Amino acid sequence: MENCACNTCDAATKKLYEKAKSERIDTIWDRALAMQPQCGFGEMGLCCTNCSMGPCRIVKISEDGPKAGICGATEDTITSRNFARAVAAGAAAHSDHGRDIALALYHAGDKTRIRNEEKLFKIAGEWGITVEGKDTVQIAREMAERALGEFGKVFGKLQFLQRAPEKRIKLWDELGVAPGAIDREIVEVLHSTHMGCDADYRNIIRQAIRAALSDGWGGSMIGTELSDVLFGTPMPKKVEANLGVLKKECVNIVVHGHDPTLSEAIVLASRDPELLELARKQGAEGINVVGMCCTGNEIAMRQGIPMAGDFFQQELAIVTGAVEAMIVDVQCIMPSLATVAKCYHTKLITTSPKAKIPGAIHIEFNEQKSLEIARRIVKDAVMNFKNRKVEVFIPDDKSEGRIGYSFEAIIKALDRVTNSFAHPSGTVKPLVDAIKSGVLRGAAAIVGCNNHRQPHNTCHVTLAKELLKRDIIVVTTGCGAHACIKAGLMDKDARKYCGKGLATVCELLDIPPVLHMGSCVDISRILVLLSEVAKYMGVDISDLPVAAAAPEWMSEKAQSIGLYAVASGVYVILGVPPAVTGSENVTGYLTKGLESVLGGRFEIENDPVEAAAKIAAHVENRRKRLGI
Ligand code: MSK
C-alpha cells in the first residue's frame, strides 16, 4: 500500500503502523483502503440475500432500476430486516457469553471458585432462591440453573427486567416488548425476517427491540452479574494501558476476546512458581500477561492486569515482535491475526469451539480443567520466548488510570459524601443531589469499538473531553474505555478537562471524570445505575439528563446495545450510521419515531464536537422537563 491510511491520534498505534508498513505487513487500515469504494447498496442496507432468488438490490440513486426485490420486498422491508438480523446476531453473541458464564458457575464445584459470596446471596434474594440450609456451591448451582432457564423458559418474562423502574416495566408491557426467553427472542427475529414473513418495518423493529432487550436485561446482565459472583465485583484500582505495557525482557502473553473464564485462568497460571522458573531458564525476566479489547477490560478491572490495546491494536501487538502468545476466545478477533502471527514468532492460540481460525493453534478451553489447560498454554508461550525473529520494538507510550467502577464501586465512592453529609448510606442520593443542584449537568456513556470510517480513538477522546468541560460526567466500557485511559482521562489529572462543577465532584469523591465500567456486556451495569437513579427520583430512565454515544462502533453487538439502550429510554448517538439509510421510513423511525413510543431514540452524528453539543442540548432539555 502506498498511502498511509492510519488515522489515529494514538502515538503507539502510529509508530507500530509504520513498523508494520516497513515490514510489509498489511493491517486493518491497509485492508480498509484496499476495499474502497465500498458497496453503496450494502452501506445503505438495500441488498437482500435472504433467499436464493437474490441477491436483490434496490436502486435509489436514479429513477431507473428495481424499487422492490424479486419477491416484492420494499426498501423499508429489506433495510429493517437487515437491521433486525444484525441486532439478533449481536444479542446472540452477548447472550451466549452470558450462558457460558452461567455454565461456568454451574460447574464451579467447590466454594473456593466462587469469589463473591455476598453477590451470590444478593442475587439469590432478588430471584427468590432460598439460601437457608444450603451451602454456597448448592446455591450457586441453583442460581446457574435459573440463569440458564432464562434462555429457554416457556412462560414468563426475564428475571432482571424487575430491576427497571416501574414506569419502564409498564411501558414495555403495554407495547408488548418485554422479552420472555432470550433464545426465543433471537429465534423470532430470524423467523419473522425469513423470506415471506414479516414485511412491516415497524413490526420488524418491534421484534428486534424484544431481542435487544433480552440482551441488555438478559444475556449481558447474566454475564456481568455471574462473572462478579465467580471472579469478584470490580473495585477501583490503578492500571497501565497501551502497547507500551509489553515488556521486552519478559515472556509476553496477550489475552484477547471477551470471556473472563479463560483469562482469569491464564493470569493464575502465569503466577505459578514452576512456570516462572521455566521462564527464567529460557532467559526471560518473568511472565507478563496483558489484555486486549474486552478481555483486557475484564482482567484489568478485577486483577489489575495492564490493558494492552483496543480492537484496532490487536495486529500491532504482534508487530512489536515481543508477543510469545496471543490467546483468544470469542468476538472481535480479526482472522488476519493468523497471517500477521506467521510473520513473527507469535503463537496464535484459539480456545473456543465457537471461534477457530485457520493458521492458529487450537487448544480447547474447558471449564472443568481450566487451570490445567491454562498452564499448558502458558508453558507453550514460555518455550516460545527464545524464538523471537525480528528486532523487538515496543513503543514507550503508556498511560495510567484508575479503573474498576462497577455499580457497587460507584455506590461506595458516593458513600464518601454520604458519610460526610450524613446521607443515608449506600444510595445514589449524593449523585442525584449533584445532578439536581446543577453541579453536574448530567451523565453520558461513551461505548463501542473502532471503525476505519472514523479517526481511531479521536472520536471517543474528543467527545469525552467536550462533555467533561460541560460538567457532564462520562462512563465508558469496551474499546471506548481503552481510548479514554490511553488519553489520560481516567487519571486524577484529567480534572483539568472538567468544568468547575464536575471537577469539584471528582475532588470530593476522589474519582476520575471518566469512569471505567467494564466490558461490552458490562453496559448492563450502566442500565442498573440508570434504573437506580430513576427509581430514586421517582421517574423513568427516559426522563433523566443522560445520553449514550458509540462514536466508532462497528459490531453487530453494538447495534443490539444501541437498540436496548433506546428501548430503555436513552438518547443514543451513533458516529457511524447503521445500514438502514436506504429507507427514509426506517431511518426516520429509528431516529425520530421511536422517541414518542419509547422515550429514547437514535441520532446519527459523526463529528464528536457536534455529538457533544447534541448530548448537552438533550441533557438540558431533560433538566428542564424535570424542572431542575
Ligand atoms: S471489544 S464489540 S470492538 S467495543 Fe467488546 Fe471493542 Fe466493540 Fe469488540
XYZ file of C-alpha atoms and ligand atoms in Angstrom:
636
model
C 0.000 0.000 0.000
C 1.384 3.399 -0.960
C -0.675 5.726 1.195
C -0.630 5.846 4.946
C -4.214 5.096 5.868
C -3.703 5.051 9.600
C -5.894 7.806 11.022
C -5.202 7.516 14.730
C -4.487 10.026 17.472
C -2.648 7.384 19.471
C 1.158 7.621 19.309
C 1.859 3.910 19.939
C -0.541 2.922 17.165
C 1.115 5.327 14.723
C 4.601 4.012 15.488
C 3.641 0.375 15.150
C 1.659 1.021 11.989
C 4.851 2.473 10.499
C 6.789 -0.622 11.642
C 4.167 -2.840 10.026
C 4.498 -0.882 6.769
C 8.270 -1.174 6.791
C 7.946 -4.930 7.320
C 5.310 -5.168 4.560
C 2.591 -6.326 6.933
C -0.968 -5.387 5.998
C -3.152 -4.221 8.848
C -6.763 -3.168 9.246
C -6.103 0.269 7.763
C -4.455 -1.122 4.633
C -7.267 -3.567 4.029
C -9.835 -0.810 4.555
C -8.100 1.331 1.956
C -7.904 -1.566 -0.488
C -11.644 -2.120 -0.017
C -12.574 1.318 -1.404
C -15.022 2.108 -2.838
C -17.291 0.003 -0.637
C -20.635 -1.257 -1.901
C -23.249 1.506 -1.761
C -26.146 -0.956 -1.679
C -24.677 -2.726 1.332
C -23.848 0.535 3.062
C -27.461 1.692 2.811
C -28.871 -1.732 3.729
C -30.535 -2.084 0.315
C -29.176 -5.510 -0.584
C -31.223 -8.596 0.309
C -29.700 -12.092 0.347
C -32.391 -13.744 2.436
C -33.358 -16.196 -0.327
C -31.662 -17.715 -3.335
C -33.674 -15.662 -5.824
C -31.409 -12.815 -4.731
C -29.213 -11.018 -4.174
C -31.740 -8.269 -4.828
C -30.874 -4.619 -4.513
C -32.988 -1.504 -4.602
C -31.727 1.310 -6.787
C -32.108 4.667 -5.065
C -29.787 6.951 -6.961
C -31.823 7.039 -10.177
C -35.393 6.639 -11.382
C -34.353 3.539 -13.292
C -33.661 0.241 -11.655
C -35.623 -2.001 -9.304
C -37.620 -0.458 -6.472
C -38.514 -3.833 -4.937
C -36.850 -7.221 -4.588
C -37.915 -10.180 -6.752
C -40.441 -11.200 -4.050
C -41.685 -7.614 -3.815
C -39.841 -6.660 -0.609
C -39.502 -2.891 -0.457
C -36.595 -0.790 0.775
C -38.403 -0.488 4.134
C -38.734 -4.253 4.477
C -35.210 -5.020 3.322
C -33.417 -2.425 5.480
C -35.429 -3.203 8.616
C -34.901 -6.941 8.119
C -31.142 -6.454 7.728
C -31.038 -4.254 10.832
C -33.096 -6.698 12.898
C -30.853 -9.604 11.890
C -27.761 -7.634 12.929
C -29.392 -6.883 16.288
C -30.269 -10.563 16.730
C -26.675 -11.596 15.962
C -25.366 -9.064 18.482
C -27.862 -10.190 21.118
C -26.883 -13.811 20.413
C -23.172 -13.075 20.902
C -23.661 -11.261 24.207
C -26.209 -13.724 25.489
C -24.193 -16.784 24.580
C -21.336 -15.205 26.523
C -23.748 -14.890 29.466
C -24.771 -18.535 29.063
C -21.124 -19.660 29.175
C -20.607 -17.744 32.407
C -23.739 -19.388 33.868
C -22.372 -22.783 32.833
C -19.042 -21.938 34.462
C -20.911 -21.119 37.669
C -22.894 -24.348 37.398
C -19.648 -26.334 37.151
C -17.779 -24.284 39.770
C -17.904 -27.340 42.010
C -16.117 -26.000 45.027
C -16.532 -22.962 47.236
C -13.047 -21.570 46.577
C -14.046 -20.950 42.971
C -16.816 -18.575 43.970
C -15.048 -15.377 44.953
C -18.062 -13.211 45.749
C -20.490 -14.955 48.080
C -22.060 -11.642 49.046
C -23.223 -11.018 45.496
C -24.342 -14.634 45.151
C -26.619 -14.213 48.177
C -27.837 -10.822 46.965
C -28.929 -12.145 43.573
C -30.366 -15.262 45.219
C -32.537 -12.973 47.345
C -33.559 -10.981 44.284
C -34.554 -14.145 42.419
C -36.361 -15.714 45.356
C -33.878 -18.551 45.775
C -33.872 -19.706 49.389
C -30.431 -19.885 50.894
C -31.182 -21.264 54.343
C -29.826 -24.736 54.929
C -27.882 -24.749 51.640
C -24.148 -24.449 51.116
C -22.563 -21.921 48.743
C -21.997 -24.433 45.958
C -25.603 -25.596 46.115
C -26.892 -22.010 45.921
C -24.508 -21.230 43.047
C -25.716 -24.274 41.160
C -29.349 -23.367 41.700
C -28.707 -19.828 40.567
C -26.843 -21.058 37.481
C -29.772 -23.344 36.622
C -32.197 -20.453 36.982
C -29.977 -18.271 34.792
C -29.749 -20.991 32.164
C -33.524 -21.274 32.328
C -33.754 -17.644 31.232
C -32.624 -18.698 27.785
C -35.411 -21.152 27.096
C -38.196 -20.798 29.611
C -41.596 -21.343 28.109
C -43.602 -18.749 30.011
C -42.999 -15.506 31.872
C -40.623 -12.601 31.443
C -36.923 -12.210 32.143
C -35.979 -12.020 35.825
C -33.742 -8.975 35.574
C -36.474 -6.843 33.961
C -37.661 -6.311 37.539
C -34.626 -4.104 38.069
C -36.039 -1.443 35.726
C -38.138 1.454 37.051
C -41.824 0.669 37.387
C -42.827 3.089 34.627
C -40.456 1.424 32.185
C -41.708 -2.064 33.009
C -45.278 -0.873 32.484
C -44.391 0.708 29.152
C -42.671 -2.472 27.915
C -45.741 -4.466 28.920
C -48.101 -2.080 27.155
C -46.006 -2.175 23.994
C -45.621 -5.946 24.174
C -41.836 -5.753 24.019
C -40.955 -7.225 27.435
C -38.836 -10.209 26.444
C -39.558 -13.788 27.518
C -36.852 -16.381 26.898
C -33.628 -14.985 25.406
C -33.145 -17.691 22.781
C -36.756 -17.396 21.702
C -36.496 -13.653 21.090
C -33.482 -14.165 18.848
C -35.131 -17.047 17.018
C -38.253 -14.939 16.438
C -36.196 -12.244 14.720
C -34.702 -14.856 12.413
C -38.116 -16.388 11.761
C -40.002 -13.158 11.166
C -37.296 -11.858 8.820
C -37.247 -15.090 6.809
C -38.359 -14.736 3.194
C -42.108 -14.290 3.008
C -42.739 -13.429 6.673
C -42.916 -10.001 8.251
C -42.866 -7.141 5.755
C -43.932 -4.332 8.104
C -40.852 -2.378 9.128
C -42.355 -1.151 12.394
C -43.255 -4.679 13.418
C -39.834 -5.986 12.398
C -38.167 -3.327 14.564
C -40.528 -4.182 17.399
C -39.282 -7.774 17.365
C -35.683 -6.521 17.151
C -36.388 -4.461 20.287
C -37.522 -7.585 22.149
C -34.309 -9.369 21.137
C -32.173 -6.357 22.088
C -33.860 -6.064 25.496
C -33.253 -9.772 26.046
C -29.566 -8.937 25.585
C -29.249 -5.896 27.863
C -31.606 -7.028 30.635
C -30.974 -10.713 29.987
C -27.845 -12.258 28.486
C -25.483 -9.354 29.155
C -26.769 -8.808 32.687
C -26.429 -12.516 33.436
C -22.875 -12.378 32.038
C -21.919 -9.402 34.190
C -23.599 -10.442 37.422
C -22.498 -14.057 37.408
C -18.941 -13.046 36.414
C -18.928 -10.898 39.538
C -20.093 -13.889 41.581
C -17.358 -16.096 40.139
C -14.450 -13.678 39.899
C -15.361 -10.778 42.185
C -17.037 -7.437 41.673
C -14.587 -4.889 40.224
C -13.357 -2.221 42.610
C -11.187 0.806 41.779
C -7.553 0.127 41.068
C -4.724 1.672 39.079
C -3.645 0.065 35.826
C -1.372 0.877 32.929
C -2.608 0.978 29.372
C -1.443 0.934 25.746
C 1.061 -1.213 23.858
C 3.906 0.170 25.949
C 2.819 -2.289 28.668
C 4.558 -5.121 26.785
C 7.990 -5.901 28.277
C 10.999 -6.734 26.129
C 12.700 -8.879 28.785
C 9.591 -10.887 29.690
C 7.519 -13.607 28.122
C 4.565 -11.604 26.822
C 1.131 -13.197 26.682
C -1.789 -11.258 25.230
C -5.255 -12.475 26.196
C -7.897 -11.238 23.789
C -11.628 -11.642 23.310
C -14.399 -11.419 25.880
C -14.897 -14.318 28.286
C -13.177 -13.769 31.664
C -13.176 -17.511 32.476
C -10.187 -18.149 30.209
C -8.225 -15.012 31.043
C -8.644 -15.474 34.801
C -7.145 -18.975 34.478
C -4.243 -17.687 32.343
C -3.454 -14.993 34.920
C -3.415 -17.655 37.677
C -1.177 -19.950 35.640
C 1.242 -17.108 34.858
C 1.874 -16.761 38.607
C 2.792 -20.442 39.014
C 6.323 -20.606 40.524
C 7.258 -23.578 38.311
C 6.347 -21.712 35.145
C 8.102 -18.579 36.351
C 11.233 -20.638 36.957
C 10.907 -22.143 33.488
C 10.647 -18.626 32.054
C 13.863 -17.632 33.825
C 15.591 -20.709 32.409
C 14.591 -19.516 28.955
C 16.330 -16.201 29.633
C 13.196 -14.168 30.435
C 12.800 -11.997 33.492
C 9.207 -13.067 34.077
C 5.799 -13.648 32.518
C 3.858 -10.559 31.515
C 0.134 -11.103 30.859
C -1.688 -8.200 29.239
C -5.252 -7.843 27.979
C -6.719 -6.792 24.645
C -10.231 -5.476 23.835
C -12.891 -6.562 26.338
C -10.850 -9.362 27.869
C -8.452 -6.530 28.645
C -11.260 -4.688 30.416
C -12.370 -7.759 32.365
C -8.988 -8.707 33.821
C -7.864 -5.131 34.317
C -10.989 -4.391 36.375
C -10.611 -7.470 38.551
C -6.897 -8.308 38.557
C -5.172 -5.028 37.726
C -3.660 -6.609 34.587
C -2.454 -3.942 32.093
C -4.760 -3.012 29.209
C -2.647 -3.549 26.086
C -4.967 -2.123 23.489
C -8.257 -1.845 21.677
C -9.805 -3.579 18.687
C -7.576 -1.793 16.131
C -4.380 -2.543 18.065
C -4.607 -6.343 18.085
C -2.439 -6.851 14.994
C 0.013 -4.206 16.159
C 0.685 -6.073 19.409
C 2.131 -8.897 17.302
C 4.042 -6.423 15.117
C 6.121 -5.440 18.185
C 7.858 -8.814 17.779
C 7.591 -9.239 21.549
C 4.459 -11.353 21.898
C 5.109 -15.032 22.586
C 1.435 -15.980 22.511
C -1.863 -14.340 21.772
C -4.665 -16.344 23.330
C -8.132 -15.645 22.028
C -11.640 -16.821 22.814
C -14.681 -15.182 21.204
C -15.725 -11.950 19.471
C -13.770 -9.087 17.877
C -10.818 -11.314 16.981
C -9.568 -10.487 13.488
C -8.906 -13.584 11.359
C -5.937 -11.613 9.968
C -4.092 -12.307 13.237
C -3.065 -15.708 11.883
C -1.435 -14.093 8.839
C 0.338 -11.447 10.911
C 1.465 -14.004 13.512
C 3.079 -16.099 10.773
C 5.479 -13.239 10.008
C 6.700 -13.202 13.614
C 7.247 -15.904 16.203
C 3.883 -15.334 17.931
C 1.716 -18.364 18.591
C -1.909 -17.530 17.947
C -3.953 -19.883 20.125
C -7.701 -20.212 19.711
C -9.549 -21.758 22.646
C -13.262 -21.750 21.842
C -15.069 -24.332 19.698
C -17.126 -21.341 18.512
C -14.150 -19.429 17.114
C -11.425 -21.324 15.277
C -9.082 -19.533 12.866
C -7.211 -21.255 10.022
C -3.482 -20.992 10.717
C -3.913 -20.769 14.502
C -3.156 -23.463 17.071
C -6.363 -24.700 18.704
C -6.250 -25.692 22.366
C -9.797 -26.088 23.531
C -10.630 -24.499 26.843
C -12.712 -26.482 29.237
C -14.063 -25.035 32.452
C -13.546 -28.244 34.450
C -9.840 -28.387 33.547
C -9.286 -24.636 33.295
C -6.063 -24.366 35.264
C -4.506 -27.418 33.651
C -5.205 -26.048 30.167
C -4.079 -22.551 31.123
C -0.779 -23.961 32.433
C -0.217 -25.789 29.151
C -0.854 -22.615 27.156
C 1.413 -20.507 29.366
C 4.143 -23.151 29.099
C 3.887 -23.053 25.281
C 4.298 -19.272 25.439
C 7.310 -19.549 27.747
C 9.024 -22.063 25.469
C 8.478 -19.698 22.551
C 10.483 -16.862 24.149
C 13.722 -17.965 22.502
C 12.159 -17.963 19.045
C 11.826 -14.185 18.617
C 12.606 -13.444 14.961
C 12.779 -9.720 14.429
C 14.160 -6.858 16.416
C 11.677 -6.141 19.167
C 10.144 -2.679 19.143
C 7.835 -1.721 21.995
C 6.748 1.902 21.893
C 7.322 3.675 25.172
C 3.791 5.070 25.090
C 1.672 4.025 28.019
C -0.576 5.802 30.442
C -2.040 5.149 33.838
C -5.597 5.354 35.056
C -7.946 4.357 37.822
C -10.497 1.807 36.659
C -12.978 -0.678 38.123
C -16.119 1.400 38.647
C -18.757 -1.271 38.905
C -22.172 -0.136 40.148
C -21.154 -1.260 43.636
C -17.876 0.679 43.403
C -19.734 3.839 42.380
C -22.095 3.476 45.338
C -19.064 3.017 47.578
C -17.433 6.140 46.156
C -20.668 8.050 46.769
C -20.508 6.864 50.371
C -17.567 9.230 50.887
C -20.052 12.063 50.539
C -22.766 10.104 52.289
C -20.647 9.861 55.383
C -19.507 13.465 55.324
C -23.006 14.866 54.754
C -24.951 12.322 56.793
C -26.906 10.992 53.827
C -28.430 7.541 54.210
C -25.718 5.048 53.363
C -25.404 3.055 50.136
C -27.717 5.010 47.875
C -27.445 7.108 44.752
C -28.698 10.142 46.682
C -25.433 12.115 46.547
C -25.327 11.620 42.776
C -28.949 12.712 42.411
C -28.249 15.736 44.629
C -25.302 16.740 42.457
C -27.465 16.453 39.338
C -30.415 18.284 40.866
C -28.277 21.141 42.103
C -26.741 21.521 38.650
C -23.190 20.920 39.866
C -23.332 18.006 37.468
C -25.434 18.798 34.401
C -25.856 15.118 33.549
C -24.100 11.919 32.535
C -23.157 10.252 29.283
C -21.903 6.806 28.335
C -19.247 6.519 25.643
C -19.048 2.944 24.444
C -18.143 0.811 21.485
C -15.464 -0.120 19.090
C -13.088 1.276 16.471
C -14.110 1.737 12.848
C -11.982 2.830 9.899
C -14.781 5.194 8.903
C -13.901 7.311 11.935
C -10.460 8.525 13.104
C -9.168 5.896 15.539
C -9.649 6.894 19.201
C -10.047 10.557 18.207
C -13.846 10.422 18.324
C -14.001 8.729 21.729
C -11.474 11.107 23.251
C -12.752 14.330 21.674
C -16.322 13.541 22.649
C -15.290 12.749 26.229
C -13.309 15.984 26.596
C -16.145 18.045 25.130
C -18.581 16.535 27.626
C -16.297 16.934 30.626
C -15.933 20.657 30.063
C -19.735 20.920 30.081
C -19.892 19.248 33.532
C -21.277 16.037 32.086
C -19.696 13.025 33.794
C -18.703 10.179 31.477
C -18.918 6.440 31.998
C -17.322 4.138 29.481
C -16.922 0.477 28.508
C -15.388 -1.629 25.747
C -12.867 -0.140 23.366
C -14.098 3.358 24.242
C -12.624 2.690 27.680
C -9.269 1.802 26.127
C -9.285 5.064 24.156
C -10.094 7.098 27.262
C -7.480 5.546 29.541
C -4.811 5.899 26.845
C -5.641 9.602 26.591
C -5.205 10.019 30.353
C -8.902 10.619 31.020
C -9.047 8.120 33.876
C -6.330 9.851 35.771
C -6.916 12.362 38.563
C -5.101 14.859 36.414
C -7.965 14.709 33.900
C -9.847 17.106 36.168
C -8.138 19.793 34.134
C -10.546 18.973 31.286
C -13.624 19.395 33.512
C -15.934 22.261 34.170
C -15.884 23.598 37.694
C -18.820 21.501 38.930
C -17.535 18.170 37.669
C -14.009 18.932 38.898
C -15.435 19.548 42.381
C -17.406 16.288 42.336
C -14.294 14.357 41.252
C -12.263 16.002 44.003
C -14.893 15.243 46.625
C -15.395 11.621 45.618
C -11.759 11.055 44.652
C -12.748 9.694 41.246
C -11.588 10.383 37.700
C -14.114 12.221 35.483
C -14.336 9.252 33.116
C -15.430 6.125 34.944
C -14.433 2.752 33.522
C -17.428 0.435 33.972
C -16.084 -2.611 32.159
C -16.518 -4.643 29.003
C -19.308 -4.655 26.404
C -21.568 -6.954 28.449
C -20.989 -4.616 31.391
C -23.150 -1.975 29.766
C -25.710 -3.822 31.856
C -24.015 -2.134 34.843
C -24.976 1.203 33.283
C -28.594 0.016 32.988
C -28.585 -0.811 36.706
C -27.138 2.590 37.593
C -29.691 4.403 35.431
C -32.517 2.370 36.960
C -31.427 3.108 40.499
C -31.158 6.849 39.796
C -34.565 6.890 38.059
C -36.182 4.901 40.869
C -34.687 7.182 43.480
C -36.052 10.215 41.647
C -39.421 8.558 41.045
C -39.146 8.952 37.270
C -38.416 6.841 34.198
C -34.970 6.400 32.614
C -36.158 8.485 29.651
C -36.676 11.448 32.000
C -33.057 11.528 33.148
C -30.478 14.050 31.866
C -28.382 11.284 30.364
C -27.302 10.096 26.933
C -25.093 7.490 25.275
C -22.774 7.533 22.290
C -20.943 4.956 20.215
C -18.755 7.214 18.079
C -16.618 4.482 16.484
C -18.881 1.433 16.667
C -18.636 -1.410 14.169
C -20.056 -4.687 15.537
C -23.477 -6.298 15.484
C -23.274 -6.337 19.281
C -23.121 -2.550 19.196
C -26.380 -2.470 17.225
C -28.041 -4.628 19.847
C -26.638 -2.445 22.644
C -27.785 0.727 20.894
C -31.291 -0.630 20.461
C -31.673 -1.896 24.038
C -30.441 1.465 25.301
C -33.012 3.264 23.132
C -35.702 0.817 24.262
C -34.721 1.563 27.863
C -35.369 5.254 27.214
C -31.890 6.531 26.335
C -30.916 9.040 23.631
C -28.146 7.284 21.650
C -25.770 8.953 19.208
C -24.086 6.753 16.617
C -20.928 8.037 14.946
C -21.404 5.665 12.021
C -24.876 5.126 10.532
C -26.294 1.611 10.669
C -27.098 0.133 7.257
C -30.649 1.487 7.122
C -30.149 4.799 5.354
C -31.581 3.354 2.128
C -35.017 3.689 3.692
C -36.234 7.093 4.802
C -39.041 5.452 6.737
C -36.788 3.105 8.707
C -34.143 5.771 9.320
C -36.847 8.218 10.396
C -38.451 5.655 12.682
C -35.168 4.859 14.452
C -34.005 8.469 14.724
C -37.333 10.205 15.398
C -40.384 7.944 15.568
C -39.178 5.737 18.398
C -38.968 8.660 20.801
C -42.722 9.053 21.066
C -43.024 5.314 21.666
C -40.096 4.555 23.959
C -38.740 7.919 25.088
C -35.349 7.080 23.576
C -34.093 7.373 20.019
C -31.030 7.162 17.786
C -29.172 10.141 16.350
C -26.524 9.865 13.643
C -23.603 12.256 14.094
C -20.052 11.506 13.014
C -18.493 14.712 14.334
C -17.643 14.261 18.039
C -17.789 18.010 18.747
C -21.287 18.198 17.264
C -22.234 15.000 19.102
C -21.224 16.595 22.411
C -23.304 19.669 21.625
C -26.304 17.456 20.866
C -25.844 15.481 24.072
C -25.577 18.708 26.062
C -28.779 20.005 24.423
C -30.556 16.755 25.265
C -29.315 16.885 28.855
C -30.565 20.474 29.252
C -33.891 19.532 27.697
C -34.356 16.735 30.215
C -33.326 19.001 33.094
C -35.953 21.487 32.011
C -38.575 18.755 31.788
C -37.698 17.628 35.304
C -37.838 21.218 36.498
C -34.263 21.183 37.818
S -14.367 -5.445 22.259
S -17.568 -5.124 20.414
S -14.583 -3.909 19.365
S -16.058 -2.356 21.972
Fe -16.008 -5.725 23.345
Fe -14.267 -3.458 21.409
Fe -16.532 -3.283 20.083
Fe -15.397 -5.583 20.350
